[in-house]
Short mmCIF file of C-alpha atoms and ligand atoms in Angstrom, two decimals:
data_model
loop_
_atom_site.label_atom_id
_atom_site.label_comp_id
_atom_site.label_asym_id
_atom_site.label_seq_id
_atom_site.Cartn_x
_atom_site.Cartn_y
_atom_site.Cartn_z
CA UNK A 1 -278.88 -41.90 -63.45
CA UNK A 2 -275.47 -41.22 -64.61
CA UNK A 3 -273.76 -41.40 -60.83
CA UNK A 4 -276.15 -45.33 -60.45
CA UNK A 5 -274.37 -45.88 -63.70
CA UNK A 6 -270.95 -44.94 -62.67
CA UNK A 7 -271.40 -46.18 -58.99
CA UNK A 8 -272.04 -49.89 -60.44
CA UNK A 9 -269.37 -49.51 -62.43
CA UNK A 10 -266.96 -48.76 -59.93
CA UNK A 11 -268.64 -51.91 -57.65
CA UNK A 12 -268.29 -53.86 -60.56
CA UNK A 13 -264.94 -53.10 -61.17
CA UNK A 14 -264.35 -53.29 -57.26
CA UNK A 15 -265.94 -56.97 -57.29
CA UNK A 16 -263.71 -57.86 -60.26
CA UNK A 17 -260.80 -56.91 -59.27
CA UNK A 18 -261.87 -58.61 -55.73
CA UNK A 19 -262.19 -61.83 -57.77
CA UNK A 20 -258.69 -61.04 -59.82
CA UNK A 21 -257.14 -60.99 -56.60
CA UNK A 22 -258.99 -64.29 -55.07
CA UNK A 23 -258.09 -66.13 -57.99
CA UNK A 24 -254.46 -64.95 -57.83
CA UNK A 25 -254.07 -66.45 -54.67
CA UNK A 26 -251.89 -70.07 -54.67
CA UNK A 27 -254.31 -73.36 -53.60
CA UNK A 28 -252.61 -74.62 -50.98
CA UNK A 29 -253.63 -78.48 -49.53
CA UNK A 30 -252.78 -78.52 -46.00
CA UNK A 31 -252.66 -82.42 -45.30
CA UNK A 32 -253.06 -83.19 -41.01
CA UNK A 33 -251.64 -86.33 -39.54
CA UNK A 34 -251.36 -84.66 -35.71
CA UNK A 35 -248.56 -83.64 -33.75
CA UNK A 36 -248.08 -80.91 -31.16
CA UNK A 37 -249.20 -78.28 -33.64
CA UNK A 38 -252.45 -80.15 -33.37
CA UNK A 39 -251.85 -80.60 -29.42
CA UNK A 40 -254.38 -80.16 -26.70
CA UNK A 41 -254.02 -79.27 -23.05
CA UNK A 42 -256.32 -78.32 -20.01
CA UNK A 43 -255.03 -75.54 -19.68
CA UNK A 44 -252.67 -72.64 -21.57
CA UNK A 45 -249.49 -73.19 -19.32
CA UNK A 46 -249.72 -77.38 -18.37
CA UNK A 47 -246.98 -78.55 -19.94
CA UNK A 48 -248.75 -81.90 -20.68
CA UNK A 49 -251.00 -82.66 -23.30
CA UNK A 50 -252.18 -84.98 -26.10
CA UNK A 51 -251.15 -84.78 -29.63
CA UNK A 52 -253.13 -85.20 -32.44
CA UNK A 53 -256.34 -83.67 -30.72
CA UNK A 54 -257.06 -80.92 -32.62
CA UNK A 55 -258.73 -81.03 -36.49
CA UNK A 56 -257.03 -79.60 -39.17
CA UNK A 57 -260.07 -76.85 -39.57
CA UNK A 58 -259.77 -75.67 -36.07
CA UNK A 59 -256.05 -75.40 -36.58
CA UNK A 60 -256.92 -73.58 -39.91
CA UNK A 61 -259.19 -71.16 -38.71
CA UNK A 62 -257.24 -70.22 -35.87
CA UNK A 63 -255.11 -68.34 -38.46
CA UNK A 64 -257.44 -66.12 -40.37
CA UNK A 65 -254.43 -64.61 -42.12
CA UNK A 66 -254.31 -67.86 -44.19
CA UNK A 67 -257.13 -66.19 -46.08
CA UNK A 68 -254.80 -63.53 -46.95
CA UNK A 69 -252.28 -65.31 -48.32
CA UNK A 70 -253.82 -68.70 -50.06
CA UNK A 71 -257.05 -70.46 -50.78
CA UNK A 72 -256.41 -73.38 -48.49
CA UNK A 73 -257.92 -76.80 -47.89
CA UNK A 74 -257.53 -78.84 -45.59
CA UNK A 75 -257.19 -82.97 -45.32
CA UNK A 76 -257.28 -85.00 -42.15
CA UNK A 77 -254.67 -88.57 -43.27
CA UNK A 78 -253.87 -89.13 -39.73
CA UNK A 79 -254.34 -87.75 -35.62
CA UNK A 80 -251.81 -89.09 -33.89
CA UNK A 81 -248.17 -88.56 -32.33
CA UNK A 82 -245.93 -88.86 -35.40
CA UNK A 83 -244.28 -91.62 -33.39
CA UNK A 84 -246.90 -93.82 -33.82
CA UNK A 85 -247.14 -93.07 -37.76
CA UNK A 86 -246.69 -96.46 -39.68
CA UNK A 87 -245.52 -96.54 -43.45
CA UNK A 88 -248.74 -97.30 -44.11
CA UNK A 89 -249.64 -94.03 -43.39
CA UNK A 90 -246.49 -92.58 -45.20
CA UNK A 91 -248.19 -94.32 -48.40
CA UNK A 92 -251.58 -92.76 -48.10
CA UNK A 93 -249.90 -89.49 -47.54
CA UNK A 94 -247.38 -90.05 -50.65
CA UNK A 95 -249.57 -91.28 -53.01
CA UNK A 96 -252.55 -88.28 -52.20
CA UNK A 97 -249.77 -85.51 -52.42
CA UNK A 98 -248.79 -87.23 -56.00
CA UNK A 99 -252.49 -87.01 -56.37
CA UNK A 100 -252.82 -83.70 -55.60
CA UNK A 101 -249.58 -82.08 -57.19
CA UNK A 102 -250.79 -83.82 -60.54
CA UNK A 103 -253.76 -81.20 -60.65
CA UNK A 104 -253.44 -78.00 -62.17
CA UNK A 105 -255.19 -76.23 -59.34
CA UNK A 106 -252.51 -77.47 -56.60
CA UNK A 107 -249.80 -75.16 -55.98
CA UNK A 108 -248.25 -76.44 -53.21
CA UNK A 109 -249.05 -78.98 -49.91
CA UNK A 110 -248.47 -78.55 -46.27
CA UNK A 111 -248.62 -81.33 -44.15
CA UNK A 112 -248.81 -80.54 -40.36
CA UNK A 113 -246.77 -83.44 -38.44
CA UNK A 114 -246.00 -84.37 -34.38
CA UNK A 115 -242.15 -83.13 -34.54
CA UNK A 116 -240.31 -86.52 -33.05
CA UNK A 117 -240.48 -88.12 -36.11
CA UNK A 118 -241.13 -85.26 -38.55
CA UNK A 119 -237.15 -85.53 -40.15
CA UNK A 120 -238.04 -89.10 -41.16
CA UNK A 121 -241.75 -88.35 -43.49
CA UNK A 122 -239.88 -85.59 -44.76
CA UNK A 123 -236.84 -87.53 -45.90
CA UNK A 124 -239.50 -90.37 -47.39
CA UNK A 125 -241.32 -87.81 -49.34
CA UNK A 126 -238.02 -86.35 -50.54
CA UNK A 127 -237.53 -89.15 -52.64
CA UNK A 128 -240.93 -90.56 -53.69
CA UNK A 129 -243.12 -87.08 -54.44
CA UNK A 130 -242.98 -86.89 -58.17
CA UNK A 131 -243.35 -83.05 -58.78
CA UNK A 132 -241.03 -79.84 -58.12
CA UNK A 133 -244.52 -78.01 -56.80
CA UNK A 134 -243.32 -77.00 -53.15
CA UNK A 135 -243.62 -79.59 -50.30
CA UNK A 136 -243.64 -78.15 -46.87
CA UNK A 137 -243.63 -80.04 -43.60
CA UNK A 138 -244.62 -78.11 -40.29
CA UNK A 139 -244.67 -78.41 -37.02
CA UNK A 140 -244.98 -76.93 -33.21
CA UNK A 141 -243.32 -77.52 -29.73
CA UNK A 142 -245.85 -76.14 -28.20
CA UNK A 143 -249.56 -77.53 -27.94
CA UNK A 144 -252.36 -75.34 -30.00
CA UNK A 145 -253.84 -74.70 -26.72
CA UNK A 146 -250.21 -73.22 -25.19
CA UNK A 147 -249.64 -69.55 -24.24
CA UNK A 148 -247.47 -68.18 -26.87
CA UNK A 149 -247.79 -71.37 -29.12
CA UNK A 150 -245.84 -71.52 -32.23
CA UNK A 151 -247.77 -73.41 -34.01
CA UNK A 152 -249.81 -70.66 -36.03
CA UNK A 153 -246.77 -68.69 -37.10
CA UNK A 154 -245.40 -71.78 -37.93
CA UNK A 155 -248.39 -72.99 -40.40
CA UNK A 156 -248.65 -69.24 -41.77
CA UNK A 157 -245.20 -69.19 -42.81
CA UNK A 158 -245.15 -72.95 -43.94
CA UNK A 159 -248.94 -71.90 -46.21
CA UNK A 160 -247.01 -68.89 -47.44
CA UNK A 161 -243.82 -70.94 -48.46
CA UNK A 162 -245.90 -73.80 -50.06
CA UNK A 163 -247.84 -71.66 -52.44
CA UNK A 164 -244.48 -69.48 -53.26
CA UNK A 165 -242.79 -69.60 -56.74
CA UNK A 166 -239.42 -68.98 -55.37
CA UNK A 167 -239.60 -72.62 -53.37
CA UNK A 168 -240.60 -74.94 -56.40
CA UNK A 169 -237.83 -77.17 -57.42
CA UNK A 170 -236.31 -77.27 -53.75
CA UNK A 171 -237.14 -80.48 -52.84
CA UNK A 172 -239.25 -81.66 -49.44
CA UNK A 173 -238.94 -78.55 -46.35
CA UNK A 174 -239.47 -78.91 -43.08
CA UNK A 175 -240.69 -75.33 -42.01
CA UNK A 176 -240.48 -74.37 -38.13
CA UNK A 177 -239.24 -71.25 -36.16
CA UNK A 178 -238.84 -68.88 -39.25
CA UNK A 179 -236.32 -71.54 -40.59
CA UNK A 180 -236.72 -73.55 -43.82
CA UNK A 181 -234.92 -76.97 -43.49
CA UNK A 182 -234.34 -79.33 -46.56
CA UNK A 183 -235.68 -82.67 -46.05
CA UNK A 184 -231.88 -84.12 -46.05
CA UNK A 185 -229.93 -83.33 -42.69
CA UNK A 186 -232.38 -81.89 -40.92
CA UNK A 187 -232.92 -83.33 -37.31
CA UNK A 188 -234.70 -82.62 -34.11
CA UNK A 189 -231.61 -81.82 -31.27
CA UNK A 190 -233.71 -80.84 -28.04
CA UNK A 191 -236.30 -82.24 -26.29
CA UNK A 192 -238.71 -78.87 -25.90
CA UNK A 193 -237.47 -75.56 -27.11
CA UNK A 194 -238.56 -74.29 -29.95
CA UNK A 195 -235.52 -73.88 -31.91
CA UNK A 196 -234.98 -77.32 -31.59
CA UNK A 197 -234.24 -78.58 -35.64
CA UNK A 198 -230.93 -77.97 -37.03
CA UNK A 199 -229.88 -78.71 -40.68
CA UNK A 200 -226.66 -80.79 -40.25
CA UNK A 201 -223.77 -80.91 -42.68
CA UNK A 202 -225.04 -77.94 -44.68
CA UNK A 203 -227.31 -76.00 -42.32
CA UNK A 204 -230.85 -74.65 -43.29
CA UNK A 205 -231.99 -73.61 -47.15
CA UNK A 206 -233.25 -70.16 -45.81
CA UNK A 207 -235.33 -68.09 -43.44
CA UNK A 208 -238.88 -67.15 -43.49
CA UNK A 209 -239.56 -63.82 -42.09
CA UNK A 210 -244.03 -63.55 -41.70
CA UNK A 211 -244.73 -65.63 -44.58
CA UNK A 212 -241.47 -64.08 -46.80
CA UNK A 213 -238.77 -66.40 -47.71
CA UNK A 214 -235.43 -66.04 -48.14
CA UNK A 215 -232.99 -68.16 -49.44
CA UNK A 216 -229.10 -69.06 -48.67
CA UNK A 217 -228.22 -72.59 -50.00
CA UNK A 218 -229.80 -75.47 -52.27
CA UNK A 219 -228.97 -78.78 -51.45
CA UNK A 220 -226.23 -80.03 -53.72
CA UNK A 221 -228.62 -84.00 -53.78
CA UNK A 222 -231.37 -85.20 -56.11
CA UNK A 223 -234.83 -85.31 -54.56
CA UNK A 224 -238.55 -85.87 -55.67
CA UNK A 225 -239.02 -85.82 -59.38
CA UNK A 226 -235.49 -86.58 -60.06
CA UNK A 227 -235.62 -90.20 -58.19
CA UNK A 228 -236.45 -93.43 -59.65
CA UNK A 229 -238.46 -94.80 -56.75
CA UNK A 230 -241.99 -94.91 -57.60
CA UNK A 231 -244.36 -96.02 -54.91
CA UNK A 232 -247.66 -96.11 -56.56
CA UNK A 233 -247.69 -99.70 -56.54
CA UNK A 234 -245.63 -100.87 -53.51
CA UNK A 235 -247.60 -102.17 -50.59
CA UNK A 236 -244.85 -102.98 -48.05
CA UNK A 237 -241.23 -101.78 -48.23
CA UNK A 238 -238.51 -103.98 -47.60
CA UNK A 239 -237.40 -104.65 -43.82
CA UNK A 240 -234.40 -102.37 -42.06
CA UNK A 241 -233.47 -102.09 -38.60
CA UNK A 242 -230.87 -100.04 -36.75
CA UNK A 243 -228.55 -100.85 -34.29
CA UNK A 244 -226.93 -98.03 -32.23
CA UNK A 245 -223.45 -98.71 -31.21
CA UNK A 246 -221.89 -98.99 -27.84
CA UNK A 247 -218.98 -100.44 -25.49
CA UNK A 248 -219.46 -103.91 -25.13
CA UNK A 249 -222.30 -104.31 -27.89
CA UNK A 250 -223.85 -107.88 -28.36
CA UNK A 251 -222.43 -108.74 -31.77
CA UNK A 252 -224.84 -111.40 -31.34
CA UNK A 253 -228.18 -109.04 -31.85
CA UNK A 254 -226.83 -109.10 -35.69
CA UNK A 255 -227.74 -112.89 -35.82
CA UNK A 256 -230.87 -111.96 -34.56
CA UNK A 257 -231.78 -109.53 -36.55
CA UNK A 258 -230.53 -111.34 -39.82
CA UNK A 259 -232.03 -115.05 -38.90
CA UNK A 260 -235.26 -114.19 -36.73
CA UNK A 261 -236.42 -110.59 -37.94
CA UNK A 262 -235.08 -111.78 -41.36
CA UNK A 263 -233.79 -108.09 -42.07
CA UNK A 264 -233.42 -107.22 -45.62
CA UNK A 265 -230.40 -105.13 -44.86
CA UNK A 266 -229.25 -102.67 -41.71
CA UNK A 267 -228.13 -99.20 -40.55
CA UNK A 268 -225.09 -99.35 -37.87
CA UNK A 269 -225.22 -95.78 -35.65
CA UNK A 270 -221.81 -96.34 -35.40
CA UNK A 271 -219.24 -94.52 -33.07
CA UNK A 272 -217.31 -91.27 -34.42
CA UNK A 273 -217.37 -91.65 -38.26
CA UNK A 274 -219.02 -94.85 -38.12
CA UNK A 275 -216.58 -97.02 -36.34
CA UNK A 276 -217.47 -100.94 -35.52
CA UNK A 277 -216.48 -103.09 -32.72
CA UNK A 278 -214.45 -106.02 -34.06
CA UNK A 279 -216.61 -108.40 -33.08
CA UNK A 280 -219.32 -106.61 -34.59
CA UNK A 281 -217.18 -106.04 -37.45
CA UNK A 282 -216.47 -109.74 -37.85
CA UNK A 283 -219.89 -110.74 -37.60
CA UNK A 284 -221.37 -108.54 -39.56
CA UNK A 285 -218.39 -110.07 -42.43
CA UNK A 286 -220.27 -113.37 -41.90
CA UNK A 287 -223.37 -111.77 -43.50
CA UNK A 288 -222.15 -109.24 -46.06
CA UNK A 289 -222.81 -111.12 -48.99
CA UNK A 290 -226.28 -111.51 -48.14
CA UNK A 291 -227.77 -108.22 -47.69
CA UNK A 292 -226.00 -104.53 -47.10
CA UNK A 293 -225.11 -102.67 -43.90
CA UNK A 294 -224.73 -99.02 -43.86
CA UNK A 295 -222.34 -97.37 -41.35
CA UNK A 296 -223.89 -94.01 -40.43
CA UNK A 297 -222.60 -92.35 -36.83
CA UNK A 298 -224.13 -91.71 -33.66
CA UNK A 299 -222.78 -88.00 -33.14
CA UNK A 300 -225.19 -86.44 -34.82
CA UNK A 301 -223.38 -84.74 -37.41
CA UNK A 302 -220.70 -85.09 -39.54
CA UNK A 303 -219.62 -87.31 -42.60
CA UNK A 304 -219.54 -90.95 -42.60
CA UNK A 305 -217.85 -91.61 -45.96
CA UNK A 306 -216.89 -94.82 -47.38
CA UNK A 307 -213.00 -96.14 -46.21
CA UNK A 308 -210.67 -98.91 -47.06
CA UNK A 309 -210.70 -100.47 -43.80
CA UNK A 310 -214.13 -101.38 -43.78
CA UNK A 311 -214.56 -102.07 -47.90
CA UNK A 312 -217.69 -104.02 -47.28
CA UNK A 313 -219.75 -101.62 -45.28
CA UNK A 314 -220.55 -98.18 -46.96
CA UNK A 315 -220.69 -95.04 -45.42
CA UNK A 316 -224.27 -93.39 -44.88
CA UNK A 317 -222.74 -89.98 -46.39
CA UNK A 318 -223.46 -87.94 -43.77
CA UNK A 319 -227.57 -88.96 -43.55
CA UNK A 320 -228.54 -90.04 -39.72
CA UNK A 321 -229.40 -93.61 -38.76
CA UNK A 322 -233.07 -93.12 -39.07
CA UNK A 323 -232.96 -91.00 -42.57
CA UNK A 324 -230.47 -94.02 -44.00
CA UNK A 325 -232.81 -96.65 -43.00
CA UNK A 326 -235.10 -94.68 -45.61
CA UNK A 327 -232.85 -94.40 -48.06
CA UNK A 328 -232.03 -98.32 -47.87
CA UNK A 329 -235.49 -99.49 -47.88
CA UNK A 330 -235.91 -97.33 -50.62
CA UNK A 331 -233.29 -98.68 -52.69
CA UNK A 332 -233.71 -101.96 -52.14
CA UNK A 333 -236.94 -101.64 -53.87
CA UNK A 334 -234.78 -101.36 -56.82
CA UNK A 335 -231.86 -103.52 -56.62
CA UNK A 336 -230.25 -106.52 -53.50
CA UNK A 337 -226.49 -106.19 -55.22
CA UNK A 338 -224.82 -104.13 -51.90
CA UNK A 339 -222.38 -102.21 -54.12
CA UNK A 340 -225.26 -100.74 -56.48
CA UNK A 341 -227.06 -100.23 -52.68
CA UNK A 342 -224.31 -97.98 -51.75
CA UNK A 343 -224.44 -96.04 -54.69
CA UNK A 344 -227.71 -94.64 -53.49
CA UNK A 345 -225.94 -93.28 -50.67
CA UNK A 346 -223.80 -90.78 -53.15
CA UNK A 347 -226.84 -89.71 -55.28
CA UNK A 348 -229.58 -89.14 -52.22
C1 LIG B 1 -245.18 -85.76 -31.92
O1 LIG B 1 -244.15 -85.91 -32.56
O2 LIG B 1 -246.29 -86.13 -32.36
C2 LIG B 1 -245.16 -85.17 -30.55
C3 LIG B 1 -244.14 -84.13 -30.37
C4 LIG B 1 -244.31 -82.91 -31.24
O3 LIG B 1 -245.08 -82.84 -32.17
O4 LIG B 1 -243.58 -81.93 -30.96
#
């Protein structure tokens, strides 16, 4: 009688602290909109494939180590290449992570994205998510049927990162090849390998070695809760196209875009540190008034600050063409007058 007595109490205590432990683990929502890491080929070494073929529970459960390390769930927004994403899309996804991160029982949210345009979501959710609860985008180069495919590495470390203490506050991270990116700066630079994303004019925030983080920088810009842009009720964001600079460019393609597409305001990839052609240059005077052009470069890296001999076209501050078109849409949600627009540019 007495060993019953102490054996249930030692299962009890076993089951409790079982269910201590459970409950200790972070709730992670793991948010699937397609990708590679969601890729599917005939066969483990074809080296085409479809993205977005694979549901977020088959992707989940292909990594039983999540168990381990977070009470997940997982949400299918989207299952397509990220290149076909619309902002649509980036709403639904914005306004259910606000959603989410508003509950006491969310820790953190992973969001598993196609890779081409993963730099861009991240840089939108950067400055609309309204909570310092980690935000983690991940990816894969390699489909989820691939011999050695990164994507499960990839999502363990991205889970382990979202539901971490030590990442809250850090803004939007891209998470790929034991590397955490900030959302700012970081950009895709090769076609297939799998250290393709670099963090430019900073490099990355930290490593993740098997679901442990380090860290070695924070980004010096405001991001999530600290912006003003609040998306809850915006259906459609204002209209801003890029034009990527080169010998001989049709200055003319700015009337079109300003008179047919009826831009709201543009993003010039310029050359170097976002140089203009003078024709460009002089068109684009004819127009300045009207709505604001950003000069951001084509090189891929670097600064592209504001100078005197082009007072009426801001620099992009270093941010890519694709991540200033954000930005600009962004701001012009909150004010038209180009100088306040540029301002943006300093803060973000
Ligand atoms: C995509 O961006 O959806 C395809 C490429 C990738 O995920 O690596």
């Amino acid at each position: 009688m007495k060993m019953t007595k102490l054996a249930s109490a030692i299962v009890g205590l076993a089951l409790l602290s079982g269910n201590v432990l459970a409950d200790d683990l972070p709730n992670v929502s793991i948010l699937a909109t397609g990708g590679t890491i969601a890729g599917s080929a005939s066969s483990a070494t074809n080296a085409e494939y479809t993205a977005g073929k694979v549901m977020i529970d088959t992707l989940v459960n292909a990594v039983p180590q999540l168990k381990d390390i977070a009470d997940v769930k997982g949400e299918q927004i989207a299952s397509t290449a990220s290149g076909n994403l619309t902002e649509q899309d980036w709403f639904k996804l914005a306004n259910r992570i606000n959603e989410l991160l508003a509950q006491d029982d969310t820790d953190g949210i992973v969001i598993t994205h196609g890779t081409d345009t993963i730099e861009e979501t991240a840089y939108f959710l950067n400055l609309v998510v309204k909570s310092d609860k980690p935000v983690v985008l991940v990816g894969a180069m390699r489909p989820s049927t691939a011999i050695s495919a990164d994507g499960p590495l990839n999502l363990y470390n991205a889970v382990s990162l979202a539901g971490s203490e030590s990442a809250k506050g850090k803004g939007v991270m891209v998470v790929l090849n034991d590397t955490i990116h900030g959302a700012r700066g970081v950009t895709k630079t090769n076609t297939a390998s799998v250290n393709t994303f670099e963090s430019k004019n900073g490099g990355p925030l930290g490593y993740m070695s098997y679901g442990k983080p380090s860290w070695v920088r924070q980004s010096p810009y405001k991001h999530t809760y600290q912006t003003e842009f609040d998306i809850s009720d915006i259906k459609a964001l204002p209209t801003v196209d890029i034009m990527y600079l080169y010998i001989e460019t049709p200055a003319e393609a700015v009337d079109y875009y300003v008179k047919e597409r009826k831009v709201d305001g543009m993003v010039f990839a310029g050359s170097g540190n976002g140089s203009l052609t003078t024709p460009l240059q002089a068109t684009m005077e004819q127009y300045s008034k009207q709505l604001p052009f950003i000069r951001a470069s084509r090189t891929g890296s670097g600064n592209t600050p504001d100078v005197s001999y082009y007072p009426e076209f801001p620099g992009s501050q270093g941010l890519s063409a694709q991540q200033a078109r954000i930005l600009l849409k962004l701001a012009l949600t909150e004010t038209q007058d180009p100088k306040e627009v540029a301002e943006f540019f300093h803060k973000y």
